[in-house]
Amino acid sequence: MSKTYHIVTFGCQMNERDSETLAGMLEDMGYEYCPEFRDADVCVLNTCSVREHADKRFFGVLGQLKNPHEQFPGRITCVCGCMMQQQVHIDTLKAKYPWVDLVFGTHNIADFPKLFANVASERRKIVDVWKDAGPIAEGLPAKREYPFKAYVSIMQGCNNFCTYCIVPYTRGRERNRAPEQVLSEIRQLAASGTKEIMLLGQNVNSYAGVAGDDSGLQDLRAEFGLEPGARVTFPQLLRMIDRIEGIERVRFMTSHPKDLSDDLVQCFADLKHLCKQIHLPVQAGSDRVLKAMNRHYDSAHYLELIDKLRAACPDIAISTDMIVGFPGETEEDFMSTIELVRKVRYDSAFTFIYSVRKGTPAEKMTDQVPEEVKHQRFDRLLDVIHEIQEEKAAADQDAVLPVLVEGFSKTDPDVLTGRTESNKTVDLTVSPQAMDAYGIKCPEDLIGRIIPVKIVKAQTFSLYGEAV
Ligand code: SAH
Ligand code: SF4
Ligand code: F3S
């Protein structure tokens, strides 16, 4: 019987994408996926450090691995990801979690097979974390979660140093993948049946990949004026991706408002496959707080971007990230955030309570907001967001929307689930007549296809529909 692995992933899509690489590597080494982390011969924990909550969840899971480790001394526990780029966490692992066998960081994922082989064959412990990033490794394996939709990383790292954020310290400076690497990956995905791609980067708007001199871009070279060595902007990259046969949906995240160009806005009007959806984190509505956060835009500029996006693409769905309780946030500052939310009317929003991150400039700010004030503002903000979402959801009632069918609903195995162009989840049923019309024998045959769905019940957080 072959040995098994499980990967627990915390954090953002970058980490999810890295875990796909790690899974691909483990499968290449002969390991099979095990659905339960406590039962796997190899358990990898890919950590996130963006908020204290993420740190805590990791230690909770790691604690649960102690007993199985004692029962099966042959198990191998590996820890990687953003927390491991901080020495304090490595020290804690060494002191309190002796069952951890391998620690590596975000910059040396490509070395995982080599490190793992050493740990497995010699049964010794290894800690190997690089302080700095090298060039992006290409050609690594990946075990993707879905055959029909895929993450494609276009850049790594972040140069923005928002004062609250740990990411620039855990992921290093911005590095761009060469455009031909991105395009050839997407072409390969398309050839194997992928319909939707999500381009990933901490700030995709500052993408500036340098065209190589190999043959990967030949067909696009004349049209886009791409001489070897030319810099490709994000909108140019999107225009090239839009041509790739078979890719029906393109999304990206995350966009930083300070770098959102008119050219990118124009893409929403021009490109056939670009989903009418953008995630544009605002973080706060108060100009004073935005300045203290080092975001390099003010609320007027942000609202202007929203107007431009809606002018180019009237039904674009807009989502955001927001932080409440940043150091020094007053009631008045907070009310500016509420005001901005009411002006933008987001389709969805991820809201966070400010969490102090060691080593960031905001940690040293003296006027930290008391916990109960942060929580109270958080609840008030959510109320406003939900009120708007509820009003907006009603607009989907009776609409017929294209849905990429992804699988069966987790709560009801008789119901399919999929996503709209705006990235909302829809649970849907398929009538016998619809099955006849599609020439299929069971609803399952629709998985991986984009089909029209009539919305019969539109609720704030969920849509229910029927295949038509
Ligand atoms: N690069 C992306 C975001 C990456 S982190 C961007 O700039 O938009 C995802 C979100 O986590 C951020 O948008 C922010 O809202 C939130 N976040 C980051 N650091 C945080 C902290 N210290 N406390 C609370 N929320 C934080
Ligand atoms: Fe963090 Fe700001 Fe970089 Fe986003 S842009 S990852 S919030 S530092
Ligand atoms: Fe977390 Fe690292 Fe992403 S800190 S949010 S996993 S880049």
mmCIF file of C-alpha atoms and ligand atoms in Angstrom, residues 14 50 157-169 171 174 201-203 254-258 281 283 293-295 321 323, ligand 2:
data_model
loop_
_atom_site.group_PDB
_atom_site.id
_atom_site.type_symbol
_atom_site.label_atom_id
_atom_site.label_comp_id
_atom_site.label_asym_id
_atom_site.label_seq_id
_atom_site.Cartn_x
_atom_site.Cartn_y
_atom_site.Cartn_z
ATOM 1 C CA MET A 14 -1.057 32.249 -3.035
ATOM 2 C CA VAL A 50 -1.692 37.797 8.074
ATOM 3 C CA GLY A 157 5.920 39.155 -3.309
ATOM 4 C CA CYS A 158 4.870 42.699 -2.555
ATOM 5 C CA ASN A 159 6.607 46.093 -2.584
ATOM 6 C CA ASN A 160 3.894 48.147 -0.978
ATOM 7 C CA PHE A 161 4.540 47.876 2.737
ATOM 8 C CA CYS A 162 1.086 48.835 3.930
ATOM 9 C CA THR A 163 1.922 49.643 7.539
ATOM 10 C CA TYR A 164 -0.338 46.935 9.032
ATOM 11 C CA CYS A 165 0.727 44.104 6.752
ATOM 12 C CA ILE A 166 3.175 41.242 7.253
ATOM 13 C CA VAL A 167 3.098 39.970 3.651
ATOM 14 C CA PRO A 168 6.085 41.978 2.294
ATOM 15 C CA TYR A 169 8.179 40.457 5.089
ATOM 16 C CA ARG A 171 6.887 36.872 0.712
ATOM 17 C CA GLU A 174 7.815 41.705 -6.182
ATOM 18 C CA GLY A 201 -0.518 38.291 -7.301
ATOM 19 C CA GLN A 202 -0.527 40.573 -4.239
ATOM 20 C CA ASN A 203 -0.850 43.521 -6.621
ATOM 21 C CA THR A 254 -5.641 41.341 -5.971
ATOM 22 C CA SER A 255 -5.749 44.797 -7.504
ATOM 23 C CA HIS A 256 -4.234 47.703 -5.633
ATOM 24 C CA PRO A 257 -6.230 50.916 -6.249
ATOM 25 C CA LYS A 258 -3.067 53.023 -6.528
ATOM 26 C CA PRO A 281 -9.510 46.355 -1.499
ATOM 27 C CA GLN A 283 -9.128 49.010 3.561
ATOM 28 C CA MET A 293 -1.799 52.734 6.281
ATOM 29 C CA ASN A 294 0.563 53.852 3.470
ATOM 30 C CA ARG A 295 -1.995 53.002 0.805
ATOM 31 C CA ASP A 321 -11.281 44.120 1.897
ATOM 32 C CA ILE A 323 -9.897 46.773 8.182
HETATM 33 FE FE1 SF4 B 2 -0.097 43.658 2.265
HETATM 34 FE FE2 SF4 B 2 -0.454 46.026 1.185
HETATM 35 FE FE3 SF4 B 2 1.124 44.259 -0.021
HETATM 36 FE FE4 SF4 B 2 -1.492 43.874 0.032
HETATM 37 S S1 SF4 B 2 -0.437 45.556 -0.981
HETATM 38 S S2 SF4 B 2 0.070 42.370 0.468
HETATM 39 S S3 SF4 B 2 -2.084 44.685 2.018
HETATM 40 S S4 SF4 B 2 1.482 45.224 1.943
#
